[in-house]
Structures are given as structure tokens and as C-alpha cells.
mmCIF file of C-alpha atoms in Angstrom:
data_model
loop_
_atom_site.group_PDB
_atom_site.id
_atom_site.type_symbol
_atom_site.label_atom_id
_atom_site.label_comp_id
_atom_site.label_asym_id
_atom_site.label_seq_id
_atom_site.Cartn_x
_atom_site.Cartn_y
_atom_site.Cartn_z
ATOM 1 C CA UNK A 1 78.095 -136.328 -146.179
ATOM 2 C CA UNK A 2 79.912 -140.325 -146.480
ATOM 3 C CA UNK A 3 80.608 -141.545 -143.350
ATOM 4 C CA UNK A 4 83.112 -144.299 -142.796
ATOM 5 C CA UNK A 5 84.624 -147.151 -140.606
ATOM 6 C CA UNK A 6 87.422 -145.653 -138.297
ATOM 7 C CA UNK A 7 90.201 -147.767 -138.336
ATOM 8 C CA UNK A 8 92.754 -148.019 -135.205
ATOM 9 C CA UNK A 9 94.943 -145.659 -136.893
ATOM 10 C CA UNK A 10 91.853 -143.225 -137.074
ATOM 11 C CA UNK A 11 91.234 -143.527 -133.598
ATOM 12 C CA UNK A 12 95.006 -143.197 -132.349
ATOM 13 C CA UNK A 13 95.467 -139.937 -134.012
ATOM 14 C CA UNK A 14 92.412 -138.312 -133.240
ATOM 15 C CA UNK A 15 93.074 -139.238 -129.644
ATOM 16 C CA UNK A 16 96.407 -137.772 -129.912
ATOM 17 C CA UNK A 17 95.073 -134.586 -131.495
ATOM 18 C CA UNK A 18 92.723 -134.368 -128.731
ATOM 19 C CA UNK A 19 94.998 -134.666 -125.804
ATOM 20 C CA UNK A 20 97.131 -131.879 -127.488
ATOM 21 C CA UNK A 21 93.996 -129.849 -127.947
ATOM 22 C CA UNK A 22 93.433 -130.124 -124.312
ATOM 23 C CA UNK A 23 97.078 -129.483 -123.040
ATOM 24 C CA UNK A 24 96.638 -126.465 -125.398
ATOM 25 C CA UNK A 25 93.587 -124.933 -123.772
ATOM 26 C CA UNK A 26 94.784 -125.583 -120.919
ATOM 27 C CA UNK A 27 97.906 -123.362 -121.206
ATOM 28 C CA UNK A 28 95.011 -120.914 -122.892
ATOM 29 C CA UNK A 29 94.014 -120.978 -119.517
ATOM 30 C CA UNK A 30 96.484 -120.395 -117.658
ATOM 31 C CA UNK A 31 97.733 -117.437 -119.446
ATOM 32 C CA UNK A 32 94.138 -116.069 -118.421
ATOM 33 C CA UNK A 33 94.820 -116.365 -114.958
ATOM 34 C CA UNK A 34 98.349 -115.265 -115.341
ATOM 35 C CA UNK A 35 99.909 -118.224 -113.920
ATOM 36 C CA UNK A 36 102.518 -119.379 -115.772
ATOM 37 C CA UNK A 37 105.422 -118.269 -113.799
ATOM 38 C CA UNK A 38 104.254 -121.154 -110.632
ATOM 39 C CA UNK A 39 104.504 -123.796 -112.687
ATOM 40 C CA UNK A 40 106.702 -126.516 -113.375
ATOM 41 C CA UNK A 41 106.176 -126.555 -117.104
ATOM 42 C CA UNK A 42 107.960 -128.869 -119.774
ATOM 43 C CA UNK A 43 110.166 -127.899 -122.619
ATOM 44 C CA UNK A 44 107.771 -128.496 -125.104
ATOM 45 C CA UNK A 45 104.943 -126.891 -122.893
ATOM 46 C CA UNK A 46 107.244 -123.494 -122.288
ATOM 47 C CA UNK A 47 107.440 -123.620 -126.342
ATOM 48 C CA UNK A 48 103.797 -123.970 -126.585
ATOM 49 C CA UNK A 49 103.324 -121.583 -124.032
ATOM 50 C CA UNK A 50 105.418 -118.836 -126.201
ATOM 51 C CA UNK A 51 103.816 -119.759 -129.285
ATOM 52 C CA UNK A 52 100.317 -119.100 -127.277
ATOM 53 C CA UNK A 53 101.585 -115.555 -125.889
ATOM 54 C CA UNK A 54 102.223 -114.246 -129.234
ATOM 55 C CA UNK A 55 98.849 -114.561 -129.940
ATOM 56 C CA UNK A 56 98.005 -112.281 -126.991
#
């Protein structure tokens, strides 16, 4: 395996991908618990949030 130097653009995008991973498990989450309907959620979380209950 080559490893190499992460540049700032590197970093900035896996740091985005990251914080969308976690917003995503946390709406994974939530539709465990089954708590959708008490929060305030965003646009772009509700579409998230449909794209996630299809898979369920």
C-alpha cells in the first residue's frame, strides 16, 4: 500500500464526508427509535431522512 502527504484539500473533504457520515447515522438512529416526527428537521435532513426510510 503507498501512502501519501494529505494536502488541505484532502483534509477538507474528508472532514466534510465525515460530518455527513455522522448526520447520516444519526438519522439511522433516529429512525430506530422512531423519532422522527418530534423533530425539527431541515429540508435537506427530511430528504435524507426519506432516502434512509426506503431502505427500511
Amino acid at each position: 500500500m503507498k501512502f501519501f502527504a494529505l494536502g488541505r484539500k484532502e483534509i477538507n473533504a474528508l472532514n466534510k464526508w465525515r460530518a455527513r457520515e455522522a448526520r447520516t447515522s444519526q438519522l439511522h438512529r433516529l429512525m430506530h427509535l422512531g423519532k422522527e416526527t418530534s423533530l425539527k428537521l431541515t429540508e435537506n435532513q427530511i430528504h435524507l431522512f426519506m432516502q434512509i426510510k426506503l431502505k427500511y
